[in-house]
Amino acid sequence: MGTAPRTTLTFLGAAGTVTGSKYLLTIGDRRILIDSGMFQGEKKWRLKNWEQFPIEPASISDIVLTHAHLDHVGFLPVLTRSGFTGPIWCTEGTRQLAEIVLRDAAKLQEQEAEDANTYGYSKHERALPLYTTADVESMLGQFVALEYDADFELTGNERPGFTADPDETITIRLTRAGHILGSASVNVWTPTASVLFSGDLGRREHPVLKAREVPREGAPFVLVESTYGDRDHPVPVNLPHEGFADVIRRTIGRGGTVLVPAFAIDRTEVVLKTISDFERDGRIPDIPVYVNSPMGTRALRVYQSLTEELREDLSPSEFVNIPDLTAVESSEDSRRLTGPGGHGPCVIISSSGMATGGRVLHHLEELLPDPKNAVVLTGYQAAGTRGRQLSDGADQLKLRGKYVPVRAEVFHDREFSVHADRGDIMSWLAALDPKPSQVFCVHGETDSAAALAVRIKDELGVQVITPRHGEVVLLDAAELPAPTGVRARMTEPVAQAPRQEVFGWFGYAPLPTGSLPDGRPSYRLITGRPGDDFDEAVSAAMREGYAPHLAPVLVATSDGITVAQAVTWQGPWGQ
């Protein structure tokens, strides 16, 4: 029997920076990517999104996702367009939110490229998006949803038409991380190594979701986020978020608008709940609140539908209890919100959370020059973003090629963060059993990662590394903790979504209801095991006149993979 292949880890993102999470595990000839994030913030990092990927995407067997934020999933369409055809493993919450995030990211990039070409502020002859809506739609069938707290043995044969070396089989387990809906820490066992990826950790308690959990087994090697590794979150002196409530009261009193840049995923939901609590408790008057983020509205529906993810003491209806709440869908209605004539005093919640793009840019252009308005920043603002500039006291902001004066009040509410602070991180690490032998501080700016490294070394007595971008380390260990529990072996091919051109922004078309004149349903859900029988069932429905609605949904349980494809009637109703 030959020697087991060696295991190495390469830091392709979130090393020396807080964005672009990508960690490459190599087991012999097999390559597995943990997260596939887009770089954001400083230009030196953003430019890496356009560089040639350091390995052939087609050589990657699997991608495992920790959660659905853009800096963890935003590079996926680039890899799939460039040849990656394997499965993308994640929780069901991550699968649903990632589809929303990626569609919105593609639309935003297409719009920004169009604006740059129209108004002539691009440095390039012709601005192009990093990827398009067509790229996103063609890769959605590669997602496979996994349960929490179950061991899944991945042979590498899950790629269509591919045969892997049995010595390169890995086992993975996802544990609730409590950061956003669907977020997970990931244990990975290879034949020679065991490594734990924290992903983005939540605080000890989340205002909406179930609390994070500690993985059942630790690992010799642990990658831990360090976003807030050099500080603790502020503890409210009196009422929670009183600074935010005070800004709303004063701004409304002077006839202004409160603009809240907020991430569509998780932050919009938590901000809405906070404003709902303010109104319920009489801390602010009942005022118009506009959610100007179609992505945020869709994400809210996911939070309300996956009730098993919510805190036990919270019902879905408690997310939103604001009498005068409006979801703004069209771009025309968005511009009218802060256009001439506009509206009276109100609160506008709009993405993106760091003001890097999206509808919030138009609102900033209109609202920043007037001192009666206010901007409330919620949570972490990465270096190089407009949100960071506002937090640091900038007196002008460059928006779409021109400078806009900052005369509006700016308030940074730091209570909103659902990232673990240094105390949260230390308690999570200290609870791991067995204790790690090496910890890598990732997903943090240089100072915060370095500060956390010192504290971990001093308090836990383990070796700590702050890795460099592109660094490669060997993970082989003499003794490995064996994973416990039932393993599910995923050996059946993963069904792929048809690769087809999609033009324009993808919209959720309403599903037809009722029956056809001959009694057949107008909407059907075809389910089964991936393979020829399932493909033939879908093909038969299409021959009848049905068409696929969205991409196939794949769910992996301890019993194997089930695939489901919704189809809707497209032919004449008289047939």
Coordinates of C-alpha atoms in Angstrom, one line a residue:
M1 CA 0.0 0.0 0.0
G2 CA 1.4 3.4 -1.0
T3 CA 2.0 6.4 1.2
A4 CA -1.1 8.6 1.6
P5 CA -0.8 11.9 -0.3
R6 CA 0.3 15.0 1.5
T7 CA -2.0 17.8 2.4
T8 CA -1.1 21.5 1.9
L9 CA -3.0 24.7 2.4
T10 CA -2.6 27.8 0.3
F11 CA -3.9 31.3 1.3
L12 CA -5.4 32.8 -1.8
G13 CA -7.5 35.5 0.0
A14 CA -8.3 37.0 3.4
A15 CA -4.6 36.9 4.4
G16 CA -3.4 40.4 5.3
T17 CA -6.9 41.7 4.5
V18 CA -10.5 41.2 5.5
T19 CA -11.9 40.3 2.1
G20 CA -11.6 37.8 -0.7
S21 CA -11.7 34.6 1.4
K22 CA -10.2 31.7 -0.5
Y23 CA -8.3 28.8 1.0
L24 CA -7.0 26.0 -1.2
L25 CA -6.6 22.5 0.2
T26 CA -4.4 20.2 -2.0
I27 CA -4.5 16.5 -1.2
G28 CA -2.2 14.8 -3.7
D29 CA -3.6 15.8 -7.0
R30 CA -7.0 16.8 -5.6
R31 CA -7.8 20.5 -5.1
I32 CA -10.6 21.8 -2.8
L33 CA -11.4 25.4 -2.3
I34 CA -12.9 26.7 1.0
D35 CA -14.9 29.8 0.1
S36 CA -14.6 31.8 -3.1
G37 CA -14.9 35.4 -2.2
M38 CA -14.5 38.6 -4.1
F39 CA -11.9 41.2 -3.0
Q40 CA -13.4 44.5 -1.9
G41 CA -12.1 47.7 -0.4
E42 CA -8.6 48.9 -1.2
K43 CA -7.7 49.0 -4.9
K44 CA -4.6 46.8 -4.6
W45 CA -6.9 44.0 -3.4
R46 CA -9.8 44.8 -5.9
L47 CA -7.4 44.4 -8.8
K48 CA -6.8 40.8 -7.8
N49 CA -10.3 40.0 -8.9
W50 CA -9.1 40.6 -12.5
E51 CA -5.8 38.7 -12.2
Q52 CA -5.5 35.2 -13.7
F53 CA -6.4 32.7 -11.0
P54 CA -3.3 30.9 -9.7
I55 CA -4.6 27.5 -10.6
E56 CA -6.8 26.1 -13.4
P57 CA -10.4 26.3 -12.2
A58 CA -11.2 23.1 -14.0
S59 CA -8.7 21.3 -11.7
I60 CA -10.7 22.1 -8.6
S61 CA -12.8 19.1 -7.5
D62 CA -15.1 20.8 -4.9
I63 CA -15.8 24.2 -3.3
V64 CA -17.1 24.4 0.3
L65 CA -18.8 27.6 1.4
T66 CA -18.9 29.0 5.0
H67 CA -21.7 31.6 4.2
A68 CA -23.2 33.8 1.6
H69 CA -21.6 37.2 2.0
L70 CA -20.0 38.5 -1.2
D71 CA -16.4 38.4 0.2
H72 CA -17.0 34.6 0.6
V73 CA -19.0 33.7 -2.5
G74 CA -18.6 36.6 -5.0
F75 CA -15.9 35.0 -7.1
L76 CA -17.8 31.8 -7.9
P77 CA -19.1 32.8 -11.3
V78 CA -15.6 33.6 -12.5
L79 CA -14.4 30.1 -11.6
T80 CA -17.4 28.3 -13.1
R81 CA -17.2 30.4 -16.3
S82 CA -13.5 29.5 -16.4
G83 CA -14.0 25.7 -16.2
F84 CA -14.9 24.7 -12.6
T85 CA -17.7 22.1 -12.9
G86 CA -17.7 20.4 -9.5
P87 CA -20.2 20.7 -6.7
I88 CA -20.5 23.7 -4.4
W89 CA -21.3 22.4 -0.9
C90 CA -23.0 24.6 1.7
T91 CA -26.0 24.8 4.0
E92 CA -29.5 25.4 2.6
G93 CA -29.6 28.9 4.0
T94 CA -26.3 29.7 2.3
R95 CA -27.6 28.3 -1.0
Q96 CA -30.7 30.4 -1.0
L97 CA -28.9 33.6 0.1
A98 CA -25.9 33.1 -2.3
E99 CA -28.2 32.9 -5.3
I100 CA -29.7 36.3 -4.3
V101 CA -26.3 37.8 -3.6
L102 CA -24.7 36.6 -6.8
R103 CA -27.6 37.7 -9.0
D104 CA -27.5 41.2 -7.4
A105 CA -23.7 41.4 -7.7
A106 CA -23.9 40.6 -11.5
K107 CA -26.6 43.1 -12.1
L108 CA -24.7 45.8 -10.1
Q109 CA -21.5 45.2 -12.1
E110 CA -23.4 45.3 -15.4
Q111 CA -25.0 48.6 -14.3
E112 CA -21.8 50.1 -13.1
A113 CA -20.0 49.2 -16.4
E114 CA -22.9 50.7 -18.4
D115 CA -22.8 53.9 -16.3
A116 CA -19.0 54.2 -16.6
N117 CA -19.2 53.9 -20.4
T118 CA -22.2 56.3 -20.6
Y119 CA -20.7 59.0 -18.4
G120 CA -17.0 58.4 -19.5
Y121 CA -15.4 58.0 -16.0
S122 CA -13.8 54.6 -16.7
K123 CA -10.0 54.6 -17.2
H124 CA -10.5 51.7 -19.7
E125 CA -11.5 52.1 -23.3
R126 CA -14.7 50.1 -22.4
A127 CA -15.6 49.1 -18.9
L128 CA -16.7 45.5 -18.5
P129 CA -18.3 43.7 -15.6
L130 CA -16.3 41.0 -13.8
Y131 CA -19.2 38.6 -14.6
T132 CA -22.7 38.8 -16.0
T133 CA -26.1 37.6 -15.0
A134 CA -25.7 34.9 -17.6
D135 CA -22.6 33.6 -15.8
V136 CA -24.5 33.5 -12.6
E137 CA -27.5 31.7 -14.0
S138 CA -25.4 29.0 -15.6
M139 CA -23.7 28.0 -12.3
L140 CA -26.6 27.8 -9.9
G141 CA -27.2 24.1 -10.5
Q142 CA -23.8 23.3 -8.9
F143 CA -25.0 24.2 -5.4
V144 CA -25.6 21.2 -3.1
A145 CA -27.2 21.9 0.3
L146 CA -25.9 20.0 3.3
E147 CA -27.3 19.5 6.8
Y148 CA -25.5 20.9 9.9
D149 CA -23.7 18.5 12.2
A150 CA -23.5 15.5 9.8
D151 CA -20.3 14.0 8.3
F152 CA -20.1 13.9 4.5
E153 CA -17.5 11.8 2.8
L154 CA -16.6 13.3 -0.5
T155 CA -14.8 11.0 -2.9
G156 CA -14.2 13.6 -5.7
N157 CA -16.3 11.5 -8.1
E158 CA -19.2 14.0 -7.6
R159 CA -17.9 15.8 -10.6
P160 CA -19.6 14.6 -13.8
G161 CA -17.4 12.1 -15.7
F162 CA -14.6 12.3 -13.2
T163 CA -12.9 9.5 -11.3
A164 CA -10.8 10.4 -8.2
D165 CA -8.1 8.6 -6.4
P166 CA -9.6 6.8 -3.3
D167 CA -6.6 8.0 -1.3
E168 CA -7.8 11.6 -1.8
T169 CA -11.2 11.2 -0.2
I170 CA -12.1 13.8 2.4
T171 CA -14.8 14.2 5.1
I172 CA -16.4 17.5 5.9
R173 CA -18.8 18.7 8.7
L174 CA -20.6 22.0 8.9
T175 CA -21.3 23.5 12.4
R176 CA -23.6 26.5 13.0
A177 CA -21.4 29.7 13.2
G178 CA -24.2 32.2 14.1
H179 CA -22.9 35.0 11.8
I180 CA -25.7 35.2 9.3
L181 CA -28.4 32.7 8.3
G182 CA -26.8 29.5 7.0
S183 CA -23.3 30.4 8.2
A184 CA -21.0 27.6 9.2
S185 CA -17.6 26.6 10.5
V186 CA -16.1 23.7 8.5
N187 CA -14.1 20.7 9.7
V188 CA -12.2 19.0 7.0
W189 CA -10.5 15.6 7.4
T190 CA -8.0 14.3 4.8
P191 CA -6.1 11.0 4.9
T192 CA -3.2 12.9 6.5
A193 CA -4.5 16.1 8.1
S194 CA -7.4 17.7 10.0
V195 CA -8.2 21.4 9.7
L196 CA -11.0 23.6 11.0
F197 CA -12.1 26.8 9.2
S198 CA -14.0 29.1 11.5
G199 CA -15.6 31.1 8.7
D200 CA -17.1 34.4 10.0
L201 CA -18.1 33.7 13.6
G202 CA -21.1 35.3 15.2
R203 CA -21.2 36.8 18.7
R204 CA -22.4 34.7 21.7
E205 CA -25.9 35.7 20.8
H206 CA -27.5 36.9 17.6
P207 CA -30.6 39.2 17.7
V208 CA -32.4 37.1 15.2
L209 CA -30.7 33.7 14.7
K210 CA -29.8 30.7 16.8
A211 CA -26.5 31.2 18.6
R212 CA -23.3 29.8 17.2
E213 CA -22.1 26.4 18.3
V214 CA -18.6 25.0 19.0
P215 CA -17.6 22.1 16.6
R216 CA -17.8 18.7 18.2
E217 CA -14.1 18.1 17.4
G218 CA -11.3 20.5 17.3
A219 CA -8.3 20.1 14.9
P220 CA -4.5 20.5 15.0
F221 CA -4.8 23.4 12.5
V222 CA -7.4 26.1 12.9
L223 CA -8.1 29.1 10.7
V224 CA -9.9 31.8 12.7
E225 CA -11.3 35.1 11.6
S226 CA -9.7 38.3 13.1
T227 CA -12.0 41.1 11.8
Y228 CA -12.4 42.4 15.4
G229 CA -9.4 40.7 16.8
D230 CA -8.0 43.9 18.4
R231 CA -11.2 45.1 20.2
D232 CA -14.3 44.3 22.0
H233 CA -17.7 45.5 20.9
P234 CA -19.2 48.4 23.0
V235 CA -21.7 47.5 25.7
P236 CA -24.7 49.8 25.7
V237 CA -24.6 52.1 28.8
N238 CA -28.3 52.4 28.9
L239 CA -30.7 51.4 26.2
P240 CA -29.4 49.4 23.2
H241 CA -28.7 51.5 20.0
E242 CA -29.6 54.7 21.8
G243 CA -27.2 56.7 19.6
F244 CA -29.1 55.4 16.5
A245 CA -32.5 56.3 18.0
D246 CA -31.2 59.7 19.0
V247 CA -30.1 60.4 15.4
I248 CA -33.5 59.4 14.1
R249 CA -35.3 61.7 16.6
R250 CA -33.1 64.7 15.9
T251 CA -33.1 64.3 12.1
I252 CA -36.8 63.8 11.9
G253 CA -37.2 66.9 14.1
R254 CA -35.3 69.1 11.7
G255 CA -37.1 67.7 8.7
G256 CA -34.3 65.6 7.3
T257 CA -33.8 62.0 6.0
V258 CA -31.9 59.3 7.8
L259 CA -30.0 57.1 5.3
V260 CA -28.8 53.7 6.6
P261 CA -26.4 51.9 4.3
A262 CA -26.9 48.3 5.2
F263 CA -25.9 44.9 3.9
A264 CA -28.9 43.2 2.3
I265 CA -28.0 39.9 4.0
D266 CA -28.6 39.9 7.8
R267 CA -27.9 43.6 8.4
T268 CA -31.1 44.9 6.8
E269 CA -33.1 42.3 8.7
V270 CA -31.5 43.3 12.0
V271 CA -31.9 47.0 11.3
L272 CA -35.6 46.6 10.6
K273 CA -36.1 44.7 13.8
T274 CA -34.3 47.4 15.7
I275 CA -36.4 50.2 14.2
S276 CA -39.5 48.0 14.9
D277 CA -38.4 47.8 18.6
F278 CA -37.8 51.6 18.7
E279 CA -41.4 52.3 17.5
R280 CA -42.9 49.6 19.8
D281 CA -41.2 51.1 22.8
G282 CA -41.9 54.7 21.9
R283 CA -38.3 55.6 21.5
I284 CA -38.9 57.2 18.1
P285 CA -42.2 58.4 16.5
D286 CA -43.9 56.2 13.9
I287 CA -42.2 57.3 10.7
P288 CA -42.1 56.2 7.0
V289 CA -39.4 53.5 6.5
Y290 CA -38.2 52.6 3.0
V291 CA -36.3 49.4 2.3
N292 CA -34.6 50.4 -1.0
S293 CA -32.9 47.1 -1.6
P294 CA -34.6 44.4 -3.7
M295 CA -32.0 42.0 -2.6
G296 CA -32.7 42.9 1.1
T297 CA -36.4 42.3 0.5
R298 CA -35.7 38.9 -1.0
A299 CA -33.3 38.0 1.8
L300 CA -35.9 38.9 4.4
R301 CA -38.3 36.4 2.8
V302 CA -35.6 33.7 3.2
Y303 CA -35.1 34.6 6.9
Q304 CA -38.9 34.4 7.4
S305 CA -39.2 31.1 5.6
L306 CA -36.3 29.1 7.1
T307 CA -37.8 29.3 10.6
E308 CA -35.6 26.5 11.9
E309 CA -32.7 29.0 11.8
L310 CA -34.4 31.6 14.0
R311 CA -34.1 32.1 17.8
E312 CA -36.6 30.0 19.7
D313 CA -38.1 33.2 21.2
L314 CA -38.6 35.0 17.9
S315 CA -41.4 34.5 15.4
P316 CA -41.1 35.5 11.7
S317 CA -43.7 38.3 12.1
E318 CA -41.5 40.0 14.7
F319 CA -38.9 40.9 12.0
V320 CA -41.2 43.7 10.7
N321 CA -43.7 45.5 12.8
I322 CA -43.5 49.0 11.3
P323 CA -46.8 50.4 10.2
D324 CA -45.4 52.7 7.5
L325 CA -43.0 50.3 5.7
T326 CA -42.4 50.4 2.0
A327 CA -40.3 48.1 -0.1
V328 CA -38.9 50.0 -3.1
E329 CA -38.6 47.8 -6.2
S330 CA -37.9 49.8 -9.3
S331 CA -34.9 52.0 -9.9
E332 CA -37.2 54.9 -10.9
D333 CA -38.9 54.8 -7.5
S334 CA -35.5 54.6 -5.9
R335 CA -34.4 57.9 -7.6
R336 CA -37.7 59.5 -6.7
L337 CA -37.0 58.8 -3.0
T338 CA -34.3 61.5 -2.8
G339 CA -35.1 63.4 -6.0
P340 CA -36.7 66.9 -6.3
G341 CA -39.9 67.0 -4.4
G342 CA -39.2 63.6 -2.8
H343 CA -41.0 63.0 0.5
G344 CA -41.0 64.2 4.0
P345 CA -38.8 63.0 6.9
C346 CA -38.1 59.3 6.8
V347 CA -35.6 56.5 7.1
I348 CA -34.1 54.9 4.0
I349 CA -32.3 51.5 4.3
S350 CA -30.3 50.8 1.2
S351 CA -27.4 48.6 0.2
S352 CA -24.5 48.4 0.1
G353 CA -23.4 48.4 3.8
M354 CA -20.0 50.0 3.1
A355 CA -21.3 52.3 0.3
T356 CA -19.2 50.5 -2.3
G357 CA -22.0 50.5 -4.9
G358 CA -25.7 50.1 -5.5
R359 CA -28.7 52.4 -5.0
V360 CA -27.2 54.0 -1.8
L361 CA -24.7 56.0 -4.0
H362 CA -27.6 58.0 -5.6
H363 CA -29.0 58.7 -2.1
L364 CA -25.5 59.8 -0.8
E365 CA -25.2 62.2 -3.7
E366 CA -28.5 63.8 -2.9
L367 CA -28.4 63.8 0.9
L368 CA -24.7 64.4 2.0
P369 CA -24.6 68.1 1.0
D370 CA -27.5 69.0 3.3
P371 CA -26.9 69.3 7.1
K372 CA -30.4 68.5 8.0
N373 CA -29.9 64.9 6.8
A374 CA -28.0 62.1 8.6
V375 CA -26.1 58.9 7.6
V376 CA -26.0 56.0 10.0
L377 CA -23.3 53.4 9.4
T378 CA -24.0 50.0 10.8
G379 CA -21.1 47.7 11.6
Y380 CA -17.7 47.1 10.1
Q381 CA -16.4 49.4 7.4
A382 CA -13.4 48.0 5.5
A383 CA -10.3 50.1 4.6
G384 CA -10.7 51.8 1.2
T385 CA -14.5 51.9 1.2
R386 CA -16.6 55.0 1.2
G387 CA -18.2 53.8 4.4
R388 CA -14.8 53.8 6.1
Q389 CA -14.1 57.3 4.7
L390 CA -17.3 58.6 6.2
S391 CA -16.6 56.9 9.5
D392 CA -13.2 58.5 9.6
G393 CA -14.7 62.0 9.2
A394 CA -14.2 62.7 5.4
D395 CA -15.5 66.1 4.4
Q396 CA -16.0 65.1 0.8
L397 CA -16.7 61.8 -1.0
K398 CA -16.0 60.8 -4.6
L399 CA -19.2 59.3 -6.1
R400 CA -19.4 58.2 -9.8
G401 CA -16.5 60.4 -10.9
K402 CA -17.3 63.6 -8.9
Y403 CA -16.7 64.9 -5.4
V404 CA -19.7 65.5 -3.1
P405 CA -19.4 67.6 0.0
V406 CA -20.2 65.9 3.3
R407 CA -22.4 68.3 5.4
A408 CA -24.9 65.7 6.7
E409 CA -24.5 64.3 10.2
V410 CA -22.6 60.9 10.2
F411 CA -23.0 58.4 13.0
H412 CA -21.4 55.0 13.3
D413 CA -23.5 52.6 15.3
R414 CA -21.0 49.9 16.3
E415 CA -23.5 47.8 18.2
F416 CA -24.8 46.2 15.0
S417 CA -21.9 44.0 14.2
V418 CA -22.6 40.3 14.2
H419 CA -18.9 39.5 13.9
A420 CA -17.3 38.0 16.9
D421 CA -15.1 40.4 18.8
R422 CA -11.8 39.3 20.4
G423 CA -13.6 38.0 23.6
D424 CA -16.0 36.0 21.5
I425 CA -13.1 34.6 19.4
M426 CA -11.1 33.6 22.4
S427 CA -14.0 31.8 24.1
W428 CA -14.7 29.9 20.8
L429 CA -11.0 28.8 20.5
A430 CA -10.7 27.9 24.2
A431 CA -13.7 25.6 23.9
L432 CA -12.2 23.5 21.1
D433 CA -11.3 20.0 22.1
P434 CA -8.7 18.9 21.4
K435 CA -6.8 22.2 21.6
P436 CA -5.2 23.2 18.3
S437 CA -1.4 23.1 17.8
Q438 CA -1.4 25.9 15.3
V439 CA -3.8 28.8 14.7
F440 CA -3.8 31.0 11.6
C441 CA -5.3 34.5 12.0
V442 CA -7.1 35.3 8.8
H443 CA -9.9 37.6 7.5
G444 CA -8.6 40.7 9.3
E445 CA -6.6 43.8 8.6
T446 CA -2.9 43.5 9.6
D447 CA -3.2 45.2 13.0
S448 CA -6.2 43.3 14.2
A449 CA -4.8 39.9 13.0
A450 CA -1.5 40.7 14.7
A451 CA -3.2 41.8 18.0
L452 CA -5.3 38.6 18.1
A453 CA -2.3 36.5 17.4
V454 CA -0.5 37.9 20.5
R455 CA -3.5 37.3 22.7
I456 CA -4.0 33.7 21.5
K457 CA -0.4 32.9 22.1
D458 CA -0.4 34.5 25.6
E459 CA -3.6 33.0 26.8
L460 CA -3.8 29.6 25.0
G461 CA -0.1 28.8 24.7
V462 CA -0.3 27.7 21.1
Q463 CA 1.7 28.6 18.0
V464 CA 0.0 31.4 16.0
I465 CA 0.6 32.5 12.4
T466 CA -0.6 35.6 10.5
P467 CA -0.2 34.2 7.0
R468 CA 0.8 36.1 3.9
H469 CA -1.2 36.2 0.7
G470 CA -0.2 33.2 -1.5
E471 CA 1.6 31.4 1.4
V472 CA 1.6 27.6 1.3
V473 CA 1.8 25.5 4.5
L474 CA 2.0 21.7 5.1
L475 CA -0.8 20.3 7.2
D476 CA 0.2 16.7 7.7
A477 CA 0.0 15.6 11.3
A478 CA 1.2 12.4 13.0
E479 CA -2.0 11.8 14.9
L480 CA -5.5 12.9 13.8
P481 CA -8.7 13.1 15.8
A482 CA -11.1 10.8 14.1
P483 CA -14.5 12.4 13.1
T484 CA -17.4 10.9 15.0
G485 CA -21.0 10.3 13.8
V486 CA -22.5 8.9 10.6
R487 CA -20.7 9.5 7.4
A488 CA -22.7 10.0 4.2
R489 CA -20.8 9.1 1.1
M490 CA -21.6 11.3 -1.8
T491 CA -20.7 9.3 -4.9
E492 CA -23.5 10.0 -7.3
P493 CA -22.9 12.6 -10.0
V494 CA -24.2 16.1 -9.3
A495 CA -26.8 17.3 -11.7
Q496 CA -25.8 20.4 -13.7
A497 CA -28.0 23.3 -14.7
P498 CA -28.3 23.7 -18.5
R499 CA -25.6 26.2 -19.7
Q500 CA -27.7 28.8 -21.6
E501 CA -27.5 32.4 -22.4
V502 CA -29.6 34.7 -20.2
F503 CA -30.1 38.3 -21.3
G504 CA -31.0 41.1 -18.9
W505 CA -31.6 41.1 -15.2
F506 CA -33.1 37.9 -13.8
G507 CA -36.5 38.5 -12.3
Y508 CA -38.6 36.2 -10.1
A509 CA -41.6 35.7 -12.4
P510 CA -44.8 34.8 -10.6
L511 CA -45.6 31.1 -10.8
P512 CA -48.8 30.2 -12.7
T513 CA -51.4 28.5 -10.5
G514 CA -54.3 26.2 -11.2
S515 CA -54.6 23.6 -13.9
L516 CA -54.6 23.4 -17.6
P517 CA -57.8 22.7 -19.5
D518 CA -56.9 19.0 -19.7
G519 CA -56.4 18.8 -16.0
R520 CA -52.6 18.8 -15.9
P521 CA -51.0 21.2 -13.3
S522 CA -49.5 24.4 -14.6
Y523 CA -46.7 24.0 -12.0
R524 CA -44.9 20.8 -11.2
L525 CA -42.0 19.8 -9.0
I526 CA -40.0 16.9 -10.3
T527 CA -37.8 15.1 -7.7
G528 CA -35.5 12.1 -7.6
R529 CA -31.9 10.9 -7.5
P530 CA -29.5 12.6 -9.8
G531 CA -29.0 10.5 -12.9
D532 CA -30.6 9.3 -16.2
D533 CA -34.0 8.6 -14.8
F534 CA -34.4 12.1 -13.3
D535 CA -33.0 13.8 -16.5
E536 CA -35.5 11.8 -18.6
A537 CA -38.4 12.9 -16.3
V538 CA -37.5 16.6 -16.8
S539 CA -37.0 16.1 -20.5
A540 CA -40.4 14.4 -20.8
A541 CA -42.0 17.4 -19.1
M542 CA -40.3 19.8 -21.5
R543 CA -41.5 17.8 -24.4
E544 CA -45.0 18.2 -23.1
G545 CA -44.6 22.0 -23.1
Y546 CA -43.1 22.7 -19.6
A547 CA -39.9 24.8 -19.0
P548 CA -37.5 24.8 -16.0
H549 CA -38.3 27.4 -13.4
L550 CA -34.9 28.5 -11.9
A551 CA -32.1 26.1 -11.4
P552 CA -32.4 22.6 -9.9
V553 CA -32.2 22.4 -6.1
L554 CA -30.0 19.7 -4.6
V555 CA -30.1 18.6 -1.0
A556 CA -27.7 16.2 0.6
T557 CA -28.7 14.3 3.7
S558 CA -27.2 11.2 5.4
D559 CA -29.2 9.1 2.9
G560 CA -27.7 10.7 -0.2
I561 CA -28.5 13.4 -2.7
T562 CA -32.0 14.4 -3.8
V563 CA -32.5 16.8 -6.7
A564 CA -35.7 18.8 -7.4
Q565 CA -36.6 20.8 -10.5
A566 CA -39.6 23.1 -10.7
V567 CA -41.2 23.3 -14.2
T568 CA -44.0 25.7 -15.4
W569 CA -46.3 25.4 -18.4
Q570 CA -45.0 27.4 -21.3
G571 CA -47.2 26.1 -24.2
P572 CA -50.6 27.4 -25.3
W573 CA -53.2 27.0 -22.5
G574 CA -55.7 25.5 -25.0
Q575 CA -53.5 22.4 -25.5

